[in-house]
Every structure is written in structure tokens, then in C-alpha cells.
Amino acid sequence: MKFFMVIMMMIMVPKTKQLIINYSLVMLMFNLNMQKQEVSKISYFMWGDELSFWTFNLSLWIGFVLIFSKINQPKIYNKSVFMMLILLMMTFYSWNLMMFYLMFEMSMIVVLMIIMTWGYQPERVEAALFMVMMTVMTSLPFITTMMNNSTNLSLWNIQYMEMNKWEYLSLMLVFMMKMPTMFLHMWLPKVHVESPVQGSMILASILLKLGSYGLIRMTSTNSEMNNKLEWIILSFSLWTALYLSMICFMQTDLKTMIAYSSVVHMTLVFATITLDKSKSMLGGMYIMIGHGTCSAGLFYMANIMYKNSKSRSIIINKSMFSMNPSAMMMWFFMCMSNSPMPPSINFMGELFSLKSIMNWSGTSSTVVVTMTTIMFSSSLYSIFMFYIITHGMLKKSTNTVKIFNSKNMNTTSMLIIPMIMISINPDLLII
């Protein structure tokens, strides 16, 4: 109860300083108490291990960055962020599948509220409805599966759940839609384009990780079925990642391009998690944490460009950061982390994923060529995104960036530092 008492205090306090103090108390009291998978930490309601600790730590860090952003109706916005953190805490630390599913879906309601309240275009209604329809379409079969296995819903003994192929498919679909993977990703670019920058940061850095987290938890449910379908899942993931990398080259909208790059990374995470090996799980975890901070930073800096040029077009924003060395340096860090390149933690995640897939395929020439092409193309569109914004002649219709002040510098630094710090000691993320 001590955690929930602090959280309720945090929601009710009106002053910003008290808000930040209570926020820090939750981070210290909760994370440091529930970071190990020990018998003394297990309760009838919540249970945590290193995976829960790091995913919730990512959520806390992004939420901490978001409360400093300037937005209309700040009181409602701060309470919305804290409500989302409560739901995420109950999602990442619950050890009952039904509880996990309820919190899993309720967290999307906060994103819908942010899109509908602070979105600035009428098309946001269409994007929100599209997201709701996709969620309902994939969730209903999953509810049926849970009802058929109502006696084995504890994540502690989830490996004893027996499922047929249709139940296994329903389980995969609900997490594939949240990651998202190809053919279930159509809602993501629409929602990113219509949502404010805060909604895009929450969606890309936190809510896309819910699908990966759930998939890691459920990989041990039906290992026999998983082994049979492994080659189908891996071939689907690799070819769709290559296809989506090519789609990124055709985008002219900055937000849409960043959204599609998120789908490429999450599809690779989907392939590595399916292998259910220690090295592949570690690679997936590296990509999850690195992509969470990197994608939030990319959306934040894309919003800085939009504020200056009133357009998200790459062509109109050409050479936007060419006269601002600080903005150019931060954009370089974000784009190279998205590539990925060292010292970002994404680089280690890509290497671990590549090694795991190579071990599974037995160095098949098709897999080697496909993986090499994916890594090359995913690096190429990030490099393209960097040099278009930072090189060339500045258009006369666009002024130089004057809004990249110390606040923006600190916000982007807070998103870059975790990637570099974890890459210095990556053993922290061993799960």
C-alpha cells in the first residue's frame, strides 16, 4: 500500500515542485524495492524481475522528461501522464495474465485521450478509431483463449498452459499488433501524424514495448508450437523488415518516416524474441531500451523543426539545423542511434540479434544476405534523414532555428545519456 499512497499523493498535489518530489519518491521506493526475482519480493498482486524493472524504469524516465514539456492545460496533462504510469506499473509488475491484459489495454485509453485533447487536426478522430478497431479485432480472440485456459493464467506457471494452433495464433496477434509488425502496423503512422509530440513520444518509447514485454512473458507457453512455426515467423519478420526499410526511403513526412523506422526495429525484436534463446532475448532487450529513448528524441526534434517551419516535410526542412551546431550534434546522436551505430546500445542489440539468427539458420546464405541488406538499408535511411536536415543551402522561406534553447538541449540530452550509460555497462540489462 505504501506505493499506492505515494501515487495518490502525487496525483492530488497541485504544485510542480511537490509533484517532482513525489515523482522521485515513487521512482526510488518502487524500483529499488522490486528489481529482483526473489521469493521475498513475491506478493499476491505484484511481482517483478529485471525485465519488469528496466521496462518500468524506461517508462519512468520518459514520463519524467514529459512533465517538463510545455503544453496547454498542464494540470490535466500531468495527471494523465501519472495515470498512465500507474497503469504501466500495474502492467509490468502484475503476474496474472488477465490483470496484465486489462492494464495492457487500458494504457491505450490514455494515449487516445492525449490524441483527442491535444491533437490539432480533424483527422485525429479517424486515426483514433482506426487504432481502436485494430485493438478490438486482435483482442477478442485473445480473450477467448484466456477463458478457455482460465485455470492457468498465472505468469509463474504459464508454461503449463496447453493451446492449439488457433489459440497460439490469437496470442501472437495481440502482441504483434502492439509492437507492431507488418500488416498490423497501419494504425501507427496515422496515430503518430495526428498526435501531439507528447503522444508520439509516449507511444513510440513506452507503449510499443508492451507488445515486446508480453511476447517475452509468453514465449514459454507452447514451445512445441513455437518450434514448428519458427521458420515461418523468422522469414516473415526478415522479409517484412527489408520491405519496410525500402518504404522508409519513399517517405517525405518526418513523423511517418520515424514511425516506419520504429516498425523495422520492432519487427526485428519480434524475430529475436521468437527464438527464445538467452542471447536473442538480451538483444531484444537492448533494442527495446535503446529504441525507447532514441525514437522519443527523434520525435521531439522533429517537433522543433515543425515549430519553426510549420511543416513536417523533409524537403521544406532541408538544412534546418545547418546553422545551429548544438541542434546538429543532437540530431546526429539521434540519427546514428537509430542506424544503429556505437556508442548506442542499439548497436549491441543489432549484433546480438544478428548472431542469434545466424546461429539458428546455420549460416544460410539467404539469411546472411537478407540480414546484411536489412542492416545496410536501415542505416542508410537514418543517414539520409541526418544529412538532408543538416546539409545544403538554407531556404529563404525558412528562418534559422532560434527555438533550440537550453530547455530543448537538456531534454534531448536526457534522452541521449541513458543510451550511452547503458552501453558502457550493458550487463545491467541481463535478464
CSV table of C-alpha atoms in Angstrom, one decimal:
chain,number,residue,atom,x,y,z
A,1,MET,CA,0.0,0.0,0.0
A,2,LYS,CA,2.9,2.4,0.5
A,3,PHE,CA,3.5,2.7,-3.2
A,4,PHE,CA,-0.2,3.5,-3.9
A,5,MET,CA,-0.4,6.1,-1.1
A,6,VAL,CA,2.6,8.0,-2.7
A,7,ILE,CA,1.0,7.7,-6.1
A,8,MET,CA,-2.3,9.1,-4.9
A,9,MET,CA,-0.5,12.0,-3.2
A,10,MET,CA,1.4,12.6,-6.5
A,11,ILE,CA,-1.9,12.9,-8.4
A,12,MET,CA,-3.6,15.2,-6.0
A,13,VAL,CA,-0.8,17.8,-5.4
A,14,PRO,CA,-1.2,21.0,-7.5
A,15,LYS,CA,2.3,22.4,-7.2
A,16,THR,CA,5.0,21.4,-9.7
A,17,LYS,CA,7.8,21.2,-7.1
A,18,GLN,CA,5.9,18.9,-4.9
A,19,LEU,CA,4.9,16.9,-8.0
A,20,ILE,CA,8.5,16.3,-8.9
A,21,ILE,CA,9.5,15.4,-5.3
A,22,ASN,CA,6.7,12.8,-5.1
A,23,TYR,CA,7.6,11.6,-8.5
A,24,SER,CA,11.2,10.9,-7.4
A,25,LEU,CA,9.9,9.2,-4.3
A,26,VAL,CA,8.0,6.7,-6.4
A,27,MET,CA,11.0,6.0,-8.6
A,28,LEU,CA,13.2,5.3,-5.5
A,29,MET,CA,10.6,3.4,-3.4
A,30,PHE,CA,9.1,1.2,-6.1
A,31,ASN,CA,12.0,0.5,-8.5
A,32,LEU,CA,14.6,-0.2,-5.8
A,33,ASN,CA,12.2,-2.5,-3.9
A,34,MET,CA,11.0,-4.7,-6.8
A,35,GLN,CA,14.0,-5.1,-9.0
A,36,LYS,CA,15.0,-8.8,-8.2
A,37,GLN,CA,13.2,-12.0,-8.8
A,38,GLU,CA,13.3,-13.3,-5.2
A,39,VAL,CA,10.8,-15.2,-3.2
A,40,SER,CA,10.7,-12.3,-0.6
A,41,LYS,CA,9.5,-9.9,-3.4
A,42,ILE,CA,6.5,-12.0,-4.5
A,43,SER,CA,3.0,-10.9,-3.4
A,44,TYR,CA,-0.5,-12.0,-4.3
A,45,PHE,CA,-0.8,-9.0,-6.6
A,46,MET,CA,2.5,-7.8,-8.0
A,47,TRP,CA,5.8,-9.5,-8.9
A,48,GLY,CA,8.9,-8.1,-10.6
A,49,ASP,CA,12.2,-9.2,-12.1
A,50,GLU,CA,14.9,-7.5,-14.1
A,51,LEU,CA,12.7,-7.3,-17.2
A,52,SER,CA,9.9,-5.5,-15.2
A,53,PHE,CA,12.5,-3.3,-13.6
A,54,TRP,CA,14.1,-2.0,-16.8
A,55,THR,CA,10.9,-1.6,-18.8
A,56,PHE,CA,9.2,0.4,-16.0
A,57,ASN,CA,12.4,2.3,-15.4
A,58,LEU,CA,12.2,3.4,-19.1
A,59,SER,CA,8.6,4.4,-18.6
A,60,LEU,CA,9.5,6.5,-15.5
A,61,TRP,CA,12.4,8.2,-17.3
A,62,ILE,CA,10.3,9.2,-20.3
A,63,GLY,CA,7.5,10.3,-18.1
A,64,PHE,CA,10.0,12.4,-16.1
A,65,VAL,CA,11.1,14.1,-19.4
A,66,LEU,CA,7.5,14.6,-20.5
A,67,ILE,CA,6.3,16.6,-17.4
A,68,PHE,CA,8.8,19.3,-18.3
A,69,SER,CA,7.3,19.9,-21.7
A,70,LYS,CA,5.2,23.0,-22.2
A,71,ILE,CA,1.6,22.2,-23.2
A,72,ASN,CA,-1.9,23.6,-22.9
A,73,GLN,CA,-3.9,22.6,-19.8
A,74,PRO,CA,-0.8,21.4,-17.9
A,75,LYS,CA,-2.8,20.1,-14.8
A,76,ILE,CA,-4.9,17.7,-16.9
A,77,TYR,CA,-1.8,16.7,-18.9
A,78,ASN,CA,0.3,15.9,-15.7
A,79,LYS,CA,-2.5,13.9,-14.2
A,80,SER,CA,-2.8,12.0,-17.5
A,81,VAL,CA,0.9,11.1,-17.5
A,82,PHE,CA,0.8,10.0,-13.9
A,83,MET,CA,-2.3,7.9,-14.5
A,84,MET,CA,-0.5,6.2,-17.4
A,85,LEU,CA,2.4,5.5,-15.1
A,86,ILE,CA,0.1,3.8,-12.6
A,87,LEU,CA,-1.3,1.6,-15.4
A,88,LEU,CA,2.2,0.8,-16.7
A,89,MET,CA,3.4,-0.1,-13.2
A,90,MET,CA,0.4,-2.5,-12.8
A,91,THR,CA,1.1,-3.9,-16.2
A,92,PHE,CA,4.8,-4.6,-15.8
A,93,TYR,CA,4.6,-5.9,-12.3
A,94,SER,CA,1.4,-7.9,-12.5
A,95,TRP,CA,1.8,-11.7,-12.6
A,96,ASN,CA,-1.7,-12.6,-13.6
A,97,LEU,CA,-2.4,-12.8,-17.3
A,98,MET,CA,-5.9,-11.3,-17.0
A,99,MET,CA,-4.6,-8.4,-14.9
A,100,PHE,CA,-1.8,-7.9,-17.4
A,101,TYR,CA,-4.2,-7.8,-20.3
A,102,LEU,CA,-6.6,-5.3,-18.6
A,103,MET,CA,-3.8,-2.9,-17.8
A,104,PHE,CA,-2.3,-3.6,-21.2
A,105,GLU,CA,-5.4,-2.3,-23.0
A,106,MET,CA,-6.3,0.5,-20.5
A,107,SER,CA,-2.9,2.2,-21.2
A,108,MET,CA,-4.1,2.8,-24.7
A,109,ILE,CA,-7.0,4.9,-23.3
A,110,VAL,CA,-4.6,7.5,-22.0
A,111,VAL,CA,-3.0,7.8,-25.5
A,112,LEU,CA,-6.4,8.2,-27.0
A,113,MET,CA,-7.2,10.9,-24.5
A,114,ILE,CA,-4.0,12.8,-25.3
A,115,ILE,CA,-4.6,12.5,-29.1
A,116,MET,CA,-8.2,13.7,-28.8
A,117,THR,CA,-7.4,16.5,-26.4
A,118,TRP,CA,-4.2,18.0,-27.8
A,119,GLY,CA,-4.3,16.8,-31.4
A,120,TYR,CA,-4.7,19.7,-33.8
A,121,GLN,CA,-6.3,18.2,-36.9
A,122,PRO,CA,-9.8,16.8,-37.5
A,123,GLU,CA,-8.3,13.6,-38.9
A,124,ARG,CA,-7.3,12.6,-35.4
A,125,VAL,CA,-10.8,11.1,-34.9
A,126,GLU,CA,-10.2,8.8,-37.8
A,127,ALA,CA,-6.8,7.8,-36.5
A,128,ALA,CA,-8.1,7.1,-33.0
A,129,LEU,CA,-11.0,5.0,-34.4
A,130,PHE,CA,-8.5,3.0,-36.6
A,131,MET,CA,-6.4,2.2,-33.5
A,132,VAL,CA,-9.5,1.2,-31.5
A,133,MET,CA,-10.7,-1.1,-34.3
A,134,MET,CA,-7.4,-2.8,-34.7
A,135,THR,CA,-7.1,-3.3,-30.9
A,136,VAL,CA,-10.6,-4.8,-30.7
A,137,MET,CA,-10.0,-7.0,-33.7
A,138,THR,CA,-6.9,-8.7,-32.2
A,139,SER,CA,-8.1,-8.6,-28.6
A,140,LEU,CA,-11.3,-10.6,-28.9
A,141,PRO,CA,-9.6,-13.9,-29.9
A,142,PHE,CA,-7.2,-13.4,-27.1
A,143,ILE,CA,-10.0,-13.0,-24.5
A,144,THR,CA,-11.5,-16.3,-25.8
A,145,THR,CA,-8.1,-18.0,-25.3
A,146,MET,CA,-7.9,-16.8,-21.7
A,147,MET,CA,-11.4,-18.0,-21.0
A,148,ASN,CA,-10.6,-21.5,-22.3
A,149,ASN,CA,-7.4,-21.5,-20.0
A,150,SER,CA,-8.9,-19.7,-17.0
A,151,THR,CA,-7.1,-22.0,-14.5
A,152,ASN,CA,-3.6,-21.4,-15.9
A,153,LEU,CA,-3.4,-17.6,-16.1
A,154,SER,CA,-0.6,-17.1,-13.6
A,155,LEU,CA,2.7,-16.0,-15.3
A,156,TRP,CA,4.5,-18.0,-12.6
A,157,ASN,CA,3.4,-21.3,-14.2
A,158,ILE,CA,2.3,-20.1,-17.6
A,159,GLN,CA,4.5,-22.8,-19.3
A,160,TYR,CA,1.8,-25.4,-18.3
A,161,MET,CA,-0.9,-23.7,-20.4
A,162,GLU,CA,-1.9,-26.0,-23.3
A,163,MET,CA,-3.0,-24.4,-26.5
A,164,ASN,CA,-4.0,-25.4,-30.0
A,165,LYS,CA,-2.7,-23.6,-33.1
A,166,TRP,CA,-5.6,-21.1,-33.2
A,167,GLU,CA,-5.2,-20.1,-29.6
A,168,TYR,CA,-1.4,-19.7,-30.2
A,169,LEU,CA,-2.2,-17.5,-33.2
A,170,SER,CA,-4.5,-15.3,-31.1
A,171,LEU,CA,-1.8,-14.9,-28.5
A,172,MET,CA,0.7,-13.9,-31.2
A,173,LEU,CA,-1.7,-11.5,-32.9
A,174,VAL,CA,-2.5,-9.4,-29.8
A,175,PHE,CA,1.2,-8.7,-29.2
A,176,MET,CA,2.1,-8.3,-32.9
A,177,MET,CA,-0.5,-5.6,-33.1
A,178,LYS,CA,1.0,-3.7,-30.2
A,179,MET,CA,4.6,-4.0,-31.3
A,180,PRO,CA,3.6,-3.6,-34.2
A,181,THR,CA,4.6,-5.9,-37.1
A,182,MET,CA,3.9,-5.8,-40.8
A,183,PHE,CA,0.2,-5.9,-41.8
A,184,LEU,CA,-0.8,-4.9,-38.3
A,185,HIS,CA,1.1,-1.6,-38.4
A,186,MET,CA,-1.2,0.5,-40.4
A,187,TRP,CA,-2.6,2.4,-37.4
A,188,LEU,CA,0.8,3.5,-36.2
A,189,PRO,CA,1.8,6.1,-38.9
A,190,LYS,CA,-1.8,7.6,-38.8
A,191,VAL,CA,-1.7,7.9,-35.0
A,192,HIS,CA,1.8,9.4,-35.0
A,193,VAL,CA,0.9,12.0,-37.6
A,194,GLU,CA,-2.3,13.2,-35.8
A,195,SER,CA,-1.0,13.1,-32.2
A,196,PRO,CA,1.0,15.9,-30.5
A,197,VAL,CA,4.7,15.4,-29.8
A,198,GLN,CA,4.0,14.2,-26.3
A,199,GLY,CA,1.6,11.5,-27.6
A,200,SER,CA,4.2,10.4,-30.2
A,201,MET,CA,6.9,10.1,-27.5
A,202,ILE,CA,4.7,8.0,-25.2
A,203,LEU,CA,3.5,5.8,-28.0
A,204,ALA,CA,6.9,5.1,-29.6
A,205,SER,CA,9.0,4.8,-26.4
A,206,ILE,CA,6.7,3.0,-24.0
A,207,LEU,CA,3.5,1.6,-25.5
A,208,LEU,CA,5.3,-0.2,-28.4
A,209,LYS,CA,7.3,-2.0,-25.7
A,210,LEU,CA,4.2,-3.5,-24.2
A,211,GLY,CA,3.9,-6.0,-27.1
A,212,SER,CA,7.6,-7.0,-26.8
A,213,TYR,CA,7.2,-7.4,-23.0
A,214,GLY,CA,4.1,-9.6,-23.3
A,215,LEU,CA,5.7,-11.7,-26.0
A,216,ILE,CA,8.8,-12.3,-23.8
A,217,ARG,CA,6.5,-13.4,-21.0
A,218,MET,CA,4.5,-15.7,-23.2
A,219,THR,CA,7.3,-17.4,-25.2
A,220,SER,CA,7.4,-20.4,-22.8
A,221,THR,CA,3.7,-21.1,-23.1
A,222,ASN,CA,3.9,-23.5,-26.0
A,223,SER,CA,7.5,-24.2,-27.0
A,224,GLU,CA,6.5,-27.1,-29.3
A,225,MET,CA,4.2,-24.9,-31.4
A,226,ASN,CA,6.8,-22.2,-31.3
A,227,ASN,CA,9.4,-24.6,-32.7
A,228,LYS,CA,7.1,-25.7,-35.5
A,229,LEU,CA,6.3,-22.1,-36.7
A,230,GLU,CA,9.8,-20.7,-36.0
A,231,TRP,CA,10.9,-20.7,-39.6
A,232,ILE,CA,7.7,-19.1,-40.8
A,233,ILE,CA,7.9,-16.3,-38.2
A,234,LEU,CA,11.6,-15.6,-38.9
A,235,SER,CA,11.1,-15.5,-42.7
A,236,PHE,CA,8.1,-13.2,-42.3
A,237,SER,CA,10.0,-10.9,-39.9
A,238,LEU,CA,13.1,-10.6,-42.0
A,239,TRP,CA,11.4,-10.0,-45.4
A,240,THR,CA,8.9,-7.5,-43.9
A,241,ALA,CA,11.8,-5.6,-42.2
A,242,LEU,CA,13.5,-5.4,-45.5
A,243,TYR,CA,10.3,-4.2,-47.2
A,244,LEU,CA,9.6,-1.6,-44.6
A,245,SER,CA,13.2,-0.3,-44.8
A,246,MET,CA,12.6,0.4,-48.5
A,247,ILE,CA,9.3,2.1,-47.6
A,248,CYS,CA,11.2,4.5,-45.4
A,249,PHE,CA,13.0,5.8,-48.4
A,250,MET,CA,9.7,6.8,-50.1
A,251,GLN,CA,8.5,8.9,-47.1
A,252,THR,CA,8.6,12.7,-47.2
A,253,ASP,CA,6.9,13.2,-43.9
A,254,LEU,CA,9.4,13.2,-41.0
A,255,LYS,CA,7.0,11.8,-38.5
A,256,THR,CA,5.9,9.0,-40.8
A,257,MET,CA,9.5,8.1,-41.6
A,258,ILE,CA,10.4,7.8,-37.9
A,259,ALA,CA,7.2,5.7,-37.3
A,260,TYR,CA,8.1,3.3,-40.1
A,261,SER,CA,11.7,3.0,-38.7
A,262,SER,CA,10.1,2.0,-35.4
A,263,VAL,CA,8.2,-0.8,-37.1
A,264,VAL,CA,11.5,-2.0,-38.6
A,265,HIS,CA,13.2,-2.2,-35.2
A,266,MET,CA,10.2,-3.8,-33.5
A,267,THR,CA,9.9,-6.4,-36.3
A,268,LEU,CA,13.5,-7.4,-35.7
A,269,VAL,CA,12.7,-7.6,-31.9
A,270,PHE,CA,9.8,-9.9,-32.8
A,271,ALA,CA,12.1,-12.3,-34.7
A,272,THR,CA,14.7,-12.5,-31.9
A,273,ILE,CA,12.2,-13.0,-29.1
A,274,THR,CA,10.6,-15.9,-31.1
A,275,LEU,CA,13.9,-17.8,-31.0
A,276,ASP,CA,13.6,-18.0,-27.2
A,277,LYS,CA,17.4,-18.0,-26.6
A,278,SER,CA,19.3,-16.1,-23.9
A,279,LYS,CA,21.4,-14.2,-26.4
A,280,SER,CA,18.4,-13.3,-28.5
A,281,MET,CA,16.3,-12.2,-25.5
A,282,LEU,CA,19.2,-10.0,-24.5
A,283,GLY,CA,19.5,-8.5,-28.0
A,284,GLY,CA,15.7,-7.8,-28.0
A,285,MET,CA,16.0,-6.1,-24.6
A,286,TYR,CA,18.9,-3.9,-25.8
A,287,ILE,CA,16.9,-2.8,-28.8
A,288,MET,CA,13.8,-2.1,-26.7
A,289,ILE,CA,15.6,0.2,-24.2
A,290,GLY,CA,17.7,1.9,-26.9
A,291,HIS,CA,14.8,2.4,-29.3
A,292,GLY,CA,12.6,3.8,-26.4
A,293,THR,CA,14.9,6.7,-25.8
A,294,CYS,CA,16.0,7.2,-29.4
A,295,SER,CA,12.6,7.3,-31.0
A,296,ALA,CA,11.3,9.8,-28.3
A,297,GLY,CA,14.3,12.0,-29.1
A,298,LEU,CA,13.7,11.9,-32.9
A,299,PHE,CA,10.0,12.9,-32.5
A,300,TYR,CA,11.0,15.7,-30.1
A,301,MET,CA,13.5,17.2,-32.5
A,302,ALA,CA,11.1,16.7,-35.4
A,303,ASN,CA,8.6,18.8,-33.4
A,304,ILE,CA,11.3,21.5,-33.0
A,305,MET,CA,11.6,21.7,-36.8
A,306,TYR,CA,7.8,21.7,-37.2
A,307,LYS,CA,7.5,24.7,-34.8
A,308,ASN,CA,10.0,26.7,-37.0
A,309,SER,CA,8.9,25.8,-40.5
A,310,LYS,CA,5.2,24.8,-39.8
A,311,SER,CA,5.8,21.7,-41.9
A,312,ARG,CA,6.8,18.1,-41.4
A,313,SER,CA,8.2,17.7,-44.9
A,314,ILE,CA,11.8,16.6,-45.2
A,315,ILE,CA,12.2,18.8,-48.3
A,316,ILE,CA,10.9,22.0,-46.7
A,317,ASN,CA,13.1,21.3,-43.5
A,318,LYS,CA,16.2,20.8,-45.6
A,319,SER,CA,19.3,22.2,-43.9
A,320,MET,CA,17.2,23.3,-41.0
A,321,PHE,CA,20.0,22.6,-38.4
A,322,SER,CA,22.9,23.6,-40.7
A,323,MET,CA,23.4,26.9,-38.8
A,324,ASN,CA,23.0,25.6,-35.3
A,325,PRO,CA,25.8,23.4,-34.1
A,326,SER,CA,24.1,22.2,-30.9
A,327,ALA,CA,21.0,21.1,-32.8
A,328,MET,CA,23.1,19.4,-35.4
A,329,MET,CA,25.1,17.5,-32.8
A,330,MET,CA,21.9,16.3,-31.1
A,331,TRP,CA,20.3,15.3,-34.4
A,332,PHE,CA,23.5,13.4,-35.3
A,333,PHE,CA,23.3,11.4,-32.0
A,334,MET,CA,19.6,10.5,-32.6
A,335,CYS,CA,20.0,9.5,-36.2
A,336,MET,CA,23.2,7.5,-35.6
A,337,SER,CA,21.5,5.7,-32.6
A,338,ASN,CA,18.6,4.9,-35.0
A,339,SER,CA,21.0,3.5,-37.6
A,340,PRO,CA,22.4,1.9,-35.2
A,341,MET,CA,26.0,2.8,-34.6
A,342,PRO,CA,28.2,2.9,-31.5
A,343,PRO,CA,28.2,4.1,-28.7
A,344,SER,CA,24.4,3.5,-28.7
A,345,ILE,CA,23.0,0.4,-27.0
A,346,ASN,CA,21.0,-0.3,-30.3
A,347,PHE,CA,24.3,-1.3,-31.9
A,348,MET,CA,24.8,-4.1,-29.4
A,349,GLY,CA,21.2,-5.2,-29.8
A,350,GLU,CA,21.5,-5.5,-33.6
A,351,LEU,CA,24.7,-7.5,-33.2
A,352,PHE,CA,23.2,-9.9,-30.7
A,353,SER,CA,20.1,-10.3,-32.9
A,354,LEU,CA,22.2,-10.9,-36.0
A,355,LYS,CA,24.3,-13.5,-34.1
A,356,SER,CA,21.2,-15.3,-32.8
A,357,ILE,CA,19.6,-15.5,-36.2
A,358,MET,CA,22.8,-16.7,-37.8
A,359,ASN,CA,23.1,-19.5,-35.1
A,360,TRP,CA,19.5,-20.6,-35.8
A,361,SER,CA,19.9,-20.6,-39.6
A,362,GLY,CA,23.3,-22.4,-39.7
A,363,THR,CA,24.8,-19.5,-41.7
A,364,SER,CA,22.3,-20.0,-44.6
A,365,SER,CA,23.3,-17.8,-47.5
A,366,THR,CA,19.7,-16.4,-47.9
A,367,VAL,CA,19.5,-15.3,-44.2
A,368,VAL,CA,23.0,-13.8,-44.4
A,369,VAL,CA,22.2,-11.7,-47.5
A,370,THR,CA,18.8,-10.7,-46.1
A,371,MET,CA,20.2,-9.6,-42.7
A,372,THR,CA,23.1,-7.7,-44.3
A,373,THR,CA,20.7,-5.9,-46.6
A,374,ILE,CA,18.4,-5.0,-43.7
A,375,MET,CA,21.2,-3.6,-41.6
A,376,PHE,CA,22.6,-1.6,-44.5
A,377,SER,CA,19.2,-0.2,-45.6
A,378,SER,CA,18.1,0.7,-42.0
A,379,SER,CA,21.4,2.5,-41.6
A,380,LEU,CA,21.1,4.3,-44.9
A,381,TYR,CA,17.7,5.9,-44.4
A,382,SER,CA,18.9,7.2,-40.9
A,383,ILE,CA,22.0,8.7,-42.6
A,384,PHE,CA,19.7,10.1,-45.3
A,385,MET,CA,17.5,11.7,-42.6
A,386,PHE,CA,20.6,13.2,-41.0
A,387,TYR,CA,22.3,14.8,-43.9
A,388,ILE,CA,19.1,16.2,-45.5
A,389,ILE,CA,18.3,18.2,-42.3
A,390,THR,CA,21.9,19.4,-41.7
A,391,HIS,CA,23.4,20.0,-45.1
A,392,GLY,CA,22.7,22.2,-48.1
A,393,MET,CA,21.6,25.7,-48.7
A,394,LEU,CA,19.0,27.1,-46.2
A,395,LYS,CA,15.8,28.1,-48.0
A,396,LYS,CA,14.9,31.8,-47.9
A,397,SER,CA,11.4,30.9,-46.8
A,398,THR,CA,12.7,29.3,-43.6
A,399,ASN,CA,14.4,31.1,-40.8
A,400,THR,CA,17.3,29.5,-38.9
A,401,VAL,CA,16.3,27.6,-35.8
A,402,LYS,CA,16.1,30.0,-32.9
A,403,ILE,CA,14.0,27.9,-30.6
A,404,PHE,CA,16.7,25.3,-29.8
A,405,ASN,CA,17.2,26.8,-26.4
A,406,SER,CA,18.7,25.3,-23.2
A,407,LYS,CA,15.4,23.5,-22.3
A,408,ASN,CA,15.4,21.7,-25.6
A,409,MET,CA,19.1,20.9,-25.2
A,410,ASN,CA,18.6,19.5,-21.8
A,411,THR,CA,15.6,17.4,-22.9
A,412,THR,CA,17.4,15.8,-25.8
A,413,SER,CA,20.5,15.3,-23.6
A,414,MET,CA,18.3,13.4,-21.1
A,415,LEU,CA,17.2,11.1,-23.9
A,416,ILE,CA,20.7,10.5,-25.2
A,417,ILE,CA,22.5,9.9,-21.8
A,418,PRO,CA,20.7,6.6,-20.9
A,419,MET,CA,21.7,5.0,-24.2
A,420,ILE,CA,25.4,5.8,-23.7
A,421,MET,CA,25.4,5.0,-20.0
A,422,ILE,CA,23.8,1.5,-20.5
A,423,SER,CA,26.2,0.8,-23.4
A,424,ILE,CA,29.1,1.4,-21.0
A,425,ASN,CA,27.9,-1.3,-18.7
A,426,PRO,CA,25.4,-3.5,-20.7
A,427,ASP,CA,25.5,-6.3,-18.2
A,428,LEU,CA,22.9,-4.3,-16.2
A,429,LEU,CA,20.2,-5.5,-18.7
A,430,ILE,CA,20.9,-9.2,-18.3
A,431,ILE,CA,17.5,-10.9,-17.8
